[in-house]
Short mmCIF file of C-alpha atoms in Angstrom, two decimals:
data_model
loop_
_atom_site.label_atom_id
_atom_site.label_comp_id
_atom_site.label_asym_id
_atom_site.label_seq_id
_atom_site.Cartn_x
_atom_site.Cartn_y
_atom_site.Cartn_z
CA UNK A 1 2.69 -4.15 3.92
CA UNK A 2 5.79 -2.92 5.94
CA UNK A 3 7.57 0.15 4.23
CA UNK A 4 11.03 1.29 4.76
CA UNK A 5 12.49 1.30 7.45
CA UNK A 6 15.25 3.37 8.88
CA UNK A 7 17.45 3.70 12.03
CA UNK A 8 18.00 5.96 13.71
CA UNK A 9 15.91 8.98 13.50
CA UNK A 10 18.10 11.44 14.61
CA UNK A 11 21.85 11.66 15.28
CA UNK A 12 24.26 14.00 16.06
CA UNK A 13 28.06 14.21 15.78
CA UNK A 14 30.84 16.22 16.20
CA UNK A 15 32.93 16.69 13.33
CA UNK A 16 35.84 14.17 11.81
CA UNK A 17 33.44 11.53 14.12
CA UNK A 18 32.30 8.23 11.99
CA UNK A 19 28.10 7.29 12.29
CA UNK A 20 26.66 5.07 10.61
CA UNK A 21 22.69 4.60 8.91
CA UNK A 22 20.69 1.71 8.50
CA UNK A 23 17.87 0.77 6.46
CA UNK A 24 15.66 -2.05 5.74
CA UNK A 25 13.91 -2.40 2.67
CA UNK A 26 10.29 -3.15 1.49
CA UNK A 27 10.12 -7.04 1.35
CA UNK A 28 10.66 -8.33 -1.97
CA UNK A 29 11.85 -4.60 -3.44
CA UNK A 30 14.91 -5.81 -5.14
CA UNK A 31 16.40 -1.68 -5.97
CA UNK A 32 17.64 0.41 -2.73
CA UNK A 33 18.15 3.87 -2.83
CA UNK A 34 20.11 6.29 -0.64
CA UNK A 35 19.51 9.91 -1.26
CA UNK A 36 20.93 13.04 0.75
CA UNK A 37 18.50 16.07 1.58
CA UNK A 38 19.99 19.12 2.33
CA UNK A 39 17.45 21.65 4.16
CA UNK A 40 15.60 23.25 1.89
CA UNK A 41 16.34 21.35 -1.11
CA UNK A 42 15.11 17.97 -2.91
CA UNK A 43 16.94 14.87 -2.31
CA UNK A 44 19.53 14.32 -4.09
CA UNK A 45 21.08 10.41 -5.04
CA UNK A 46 24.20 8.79 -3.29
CA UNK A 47 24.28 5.56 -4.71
CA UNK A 48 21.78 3.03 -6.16
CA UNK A 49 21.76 -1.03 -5.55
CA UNK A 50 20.25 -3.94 -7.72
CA UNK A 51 19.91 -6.61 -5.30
CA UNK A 52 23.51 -6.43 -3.83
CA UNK A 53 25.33 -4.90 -6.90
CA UNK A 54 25.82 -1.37 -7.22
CA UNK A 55 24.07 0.52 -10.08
CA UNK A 56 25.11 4.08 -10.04
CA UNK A 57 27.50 5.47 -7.38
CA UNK A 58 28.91 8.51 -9.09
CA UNK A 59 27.85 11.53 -6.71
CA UNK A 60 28.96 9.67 -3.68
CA UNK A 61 32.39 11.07 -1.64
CA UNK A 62 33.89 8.04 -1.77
CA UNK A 63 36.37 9.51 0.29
CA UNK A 64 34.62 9.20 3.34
CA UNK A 65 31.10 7.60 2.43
CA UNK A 66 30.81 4.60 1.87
CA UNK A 67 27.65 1.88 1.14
CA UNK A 68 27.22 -2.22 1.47
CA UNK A 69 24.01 -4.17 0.71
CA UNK A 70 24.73 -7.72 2.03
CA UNK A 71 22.20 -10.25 0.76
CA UNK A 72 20.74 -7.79 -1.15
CA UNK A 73 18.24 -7.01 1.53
CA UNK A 74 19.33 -4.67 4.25
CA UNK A 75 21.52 -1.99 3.94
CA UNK A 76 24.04 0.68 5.48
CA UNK A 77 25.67 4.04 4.72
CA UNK A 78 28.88 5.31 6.80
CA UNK A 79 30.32 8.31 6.98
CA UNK A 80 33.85 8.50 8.06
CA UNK A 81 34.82 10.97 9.08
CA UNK A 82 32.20 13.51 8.85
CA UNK A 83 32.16 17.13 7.96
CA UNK A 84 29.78 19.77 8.96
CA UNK A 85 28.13 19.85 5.31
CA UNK A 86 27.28 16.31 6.03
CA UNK A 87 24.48 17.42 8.12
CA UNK A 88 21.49 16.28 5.93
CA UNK A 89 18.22 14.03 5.95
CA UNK A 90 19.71 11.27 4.37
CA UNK A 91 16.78 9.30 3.16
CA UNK A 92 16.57 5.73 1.92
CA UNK A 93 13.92 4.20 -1.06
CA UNK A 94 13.50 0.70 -2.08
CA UNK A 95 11.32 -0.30 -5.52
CA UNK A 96 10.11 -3.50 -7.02
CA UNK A 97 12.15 -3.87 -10.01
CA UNK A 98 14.74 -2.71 -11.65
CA UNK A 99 13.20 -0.78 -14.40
CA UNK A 100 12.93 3.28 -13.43
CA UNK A 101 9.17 2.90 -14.25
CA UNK A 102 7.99 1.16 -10.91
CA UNK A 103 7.32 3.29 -7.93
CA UNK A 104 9.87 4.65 -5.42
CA UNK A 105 9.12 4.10 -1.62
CA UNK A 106 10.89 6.68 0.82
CA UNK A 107 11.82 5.69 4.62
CA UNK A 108 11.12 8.57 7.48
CA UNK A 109 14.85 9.36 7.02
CA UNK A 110 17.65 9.96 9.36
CA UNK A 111 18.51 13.45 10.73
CA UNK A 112 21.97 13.93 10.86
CA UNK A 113 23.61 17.01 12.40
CA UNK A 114 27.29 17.74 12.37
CA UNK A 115 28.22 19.91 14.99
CA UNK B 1 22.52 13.87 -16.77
CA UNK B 2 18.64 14.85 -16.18
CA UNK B 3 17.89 18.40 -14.66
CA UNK B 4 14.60 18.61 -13.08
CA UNK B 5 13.80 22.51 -12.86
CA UNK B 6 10.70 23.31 -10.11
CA UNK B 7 7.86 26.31 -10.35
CA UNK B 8 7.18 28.35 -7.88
CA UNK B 9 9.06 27.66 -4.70
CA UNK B 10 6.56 28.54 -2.28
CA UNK B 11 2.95 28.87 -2.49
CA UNK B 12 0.08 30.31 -0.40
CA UNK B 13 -3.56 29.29 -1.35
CA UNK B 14 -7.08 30.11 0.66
CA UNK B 15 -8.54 26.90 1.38
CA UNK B 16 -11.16 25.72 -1.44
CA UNK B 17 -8.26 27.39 -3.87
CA UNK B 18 -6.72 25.36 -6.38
CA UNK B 19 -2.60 25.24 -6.50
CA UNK B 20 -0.37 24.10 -9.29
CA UNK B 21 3.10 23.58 -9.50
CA UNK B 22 5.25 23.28 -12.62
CA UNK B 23 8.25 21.21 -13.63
CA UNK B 24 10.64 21.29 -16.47
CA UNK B 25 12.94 18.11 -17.59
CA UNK B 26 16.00 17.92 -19.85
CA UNK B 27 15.92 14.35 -20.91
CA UNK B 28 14.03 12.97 -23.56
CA UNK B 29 14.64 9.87 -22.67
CA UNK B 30 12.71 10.62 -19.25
CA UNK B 31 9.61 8.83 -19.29
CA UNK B 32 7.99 8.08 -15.14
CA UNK B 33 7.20 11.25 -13.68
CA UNK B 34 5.78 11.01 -9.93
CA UNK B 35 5.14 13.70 -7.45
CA UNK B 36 5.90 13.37 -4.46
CA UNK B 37 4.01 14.83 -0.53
CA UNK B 38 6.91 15.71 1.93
CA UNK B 39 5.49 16.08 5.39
CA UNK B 40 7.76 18.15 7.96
CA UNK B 41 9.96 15.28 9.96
CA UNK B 42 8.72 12.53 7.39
CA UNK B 43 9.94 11.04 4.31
CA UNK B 44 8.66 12.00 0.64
CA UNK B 45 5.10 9.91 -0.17
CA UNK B 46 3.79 9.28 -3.52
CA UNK B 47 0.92 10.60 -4.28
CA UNK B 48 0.28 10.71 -7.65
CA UNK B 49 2.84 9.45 -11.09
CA UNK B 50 2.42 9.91 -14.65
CA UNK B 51 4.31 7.69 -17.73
CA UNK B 52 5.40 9.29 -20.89
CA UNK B 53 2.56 7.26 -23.20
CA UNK B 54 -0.15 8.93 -21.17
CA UNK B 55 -0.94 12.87 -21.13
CA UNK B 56 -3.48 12.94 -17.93
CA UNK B 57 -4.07 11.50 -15.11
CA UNK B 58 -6.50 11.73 -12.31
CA UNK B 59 -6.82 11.06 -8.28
CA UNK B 60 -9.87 12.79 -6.90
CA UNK B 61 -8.66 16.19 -5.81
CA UNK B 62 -5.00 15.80 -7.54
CA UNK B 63 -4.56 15.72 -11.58
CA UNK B 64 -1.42 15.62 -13.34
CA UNK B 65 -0.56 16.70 -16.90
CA UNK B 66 2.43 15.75 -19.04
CA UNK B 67 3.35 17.88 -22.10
CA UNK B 68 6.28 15.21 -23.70
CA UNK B 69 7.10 17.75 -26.70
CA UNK B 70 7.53 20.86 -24.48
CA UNK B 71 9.38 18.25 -21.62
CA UNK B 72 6.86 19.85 -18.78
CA UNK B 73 4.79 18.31 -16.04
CA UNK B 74 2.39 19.59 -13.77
CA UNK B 75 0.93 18.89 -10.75
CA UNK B 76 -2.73 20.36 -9.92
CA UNK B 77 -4.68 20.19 -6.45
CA UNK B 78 -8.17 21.31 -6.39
CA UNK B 79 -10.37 22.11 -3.36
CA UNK B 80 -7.47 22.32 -1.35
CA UNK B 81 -7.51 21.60 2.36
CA UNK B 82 -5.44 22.66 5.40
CA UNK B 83 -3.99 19.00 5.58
CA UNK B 84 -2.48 19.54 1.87
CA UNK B 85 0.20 22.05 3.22
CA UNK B 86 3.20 20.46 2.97
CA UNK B 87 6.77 20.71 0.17
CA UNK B 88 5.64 18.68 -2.86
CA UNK B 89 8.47 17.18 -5.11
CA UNK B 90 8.18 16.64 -8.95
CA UNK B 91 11.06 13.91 -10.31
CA UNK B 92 11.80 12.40 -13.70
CA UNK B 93 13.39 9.46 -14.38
CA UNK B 94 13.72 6.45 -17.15
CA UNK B 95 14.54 2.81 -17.25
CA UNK B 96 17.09 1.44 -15.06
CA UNK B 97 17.92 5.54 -13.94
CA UNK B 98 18.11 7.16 -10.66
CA UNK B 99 15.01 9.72 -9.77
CA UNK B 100 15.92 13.43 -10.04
CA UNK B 101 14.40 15.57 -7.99
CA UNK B 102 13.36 18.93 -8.44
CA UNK B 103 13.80 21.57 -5.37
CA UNK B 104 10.51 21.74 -4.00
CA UNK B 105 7.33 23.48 -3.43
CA UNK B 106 6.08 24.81 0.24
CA UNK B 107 2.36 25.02 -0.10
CA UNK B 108 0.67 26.56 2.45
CA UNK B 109 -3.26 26.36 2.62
CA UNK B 110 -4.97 29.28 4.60
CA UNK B 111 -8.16 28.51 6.34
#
């Protein structure tokens, strides 16, 4: 079985630039997840999806974040325009079902530095 | 919301050691707990998860333990091995809630 997948690896921008993540879910996994990690500490949530709905999006700057899940499959998270305490492993999980009991499957995650 | 405290922030063990890490939650209504292997460049892997109706569980070297009325976890690694160095993650969540993370345990295994 395919886990998640992310794109790209590694990016870096200069500040008040836009960039943009990608990430493709395990198959069937109906919840996505996209979670910042600042160095050092655990990741922490940016906004949660059932299928293509959003569940919880109440730590993300919706100022200059923002999140879409077409088709409730693949999904991306843009940043426009950056700031230099943007620079994070921002890390995307998919699970089977909507329930908070199933199991939580991370992505390598995507390096971002803000320069 | 759910505050996920983490115990100790580093830790050094000589190989063959065993290593524990602690967690603390705030919400009763918390009832997954899984722990999670952080490789350096790679995202968090399950390795092990506990629910709220059980009090143990085992996976040859790694056991963890879930004290519901005291609202602590813990995570316990025996015979440890150079290839277990890595940050481990504790996180708590329940039904239809996001996973909170604690901040993390280095654990570094001396051989």
């Amino acid at each position: 079985e395919a886990g998640v997948a992310q794109s790209p690896r590694y990016k870096i921008i200069e500040k008040r630039q836009s960039v943009a993540f990608w990430c493709n879910p395990i198959s069937g996994h109906a919840t996505l997840y996209w979670y910042q990690q600042i160095l050092g500490q655990g990741p922490k949530l940016l906004i949660q999806f059932q299928n293509n709905g959003v569940v919880d999006d109440s730590q993300l700057p919706k100022d200059r974040f923002s999140a879409e899940r077409l088709k409730g499959v693949d999904s991306t998270l843009k940043i426009q325009p950056a700031k230099l305490e943007d620079s994070a492993v921002y890390l995307c999980a998919s699970s089977l079902v909507h329930s908070g009991n199933t199991e939580a499957f991370f992505g390598q995650g995507t390096r971002l530095t803000v320069v | 919301g759910e505050n996920v405290e983490q115990h100790p922030s580093t830790l050094s063990v000589q190989e063959g050691d065993s290593a524990v890490i602690k967690c603390t939650y705030s919400d009763s209504a918390s009832n997954y707990f899984p722990w999670y292997k952080q490789e350096l460049g790679k995202g968090p892997q399950l390795i092990i998860d506990i629910r709220s109706n059980v009090g143990e569980k085992k996976d040859q070297r790694i056991a963890v333990t879930l004290n519901k009325t005291a609202k602590h976890f813990s995570l316990h690694i025996t015979e440890t091995q150079p290839e277990d160095s890595a940050v481990y993650f504790c996180a708590a969540t329940h039904t239809g809630n996001q996973f909170y993370f604690g901040t993390g345990t280095s654990l570094t295994v001396i051989p």
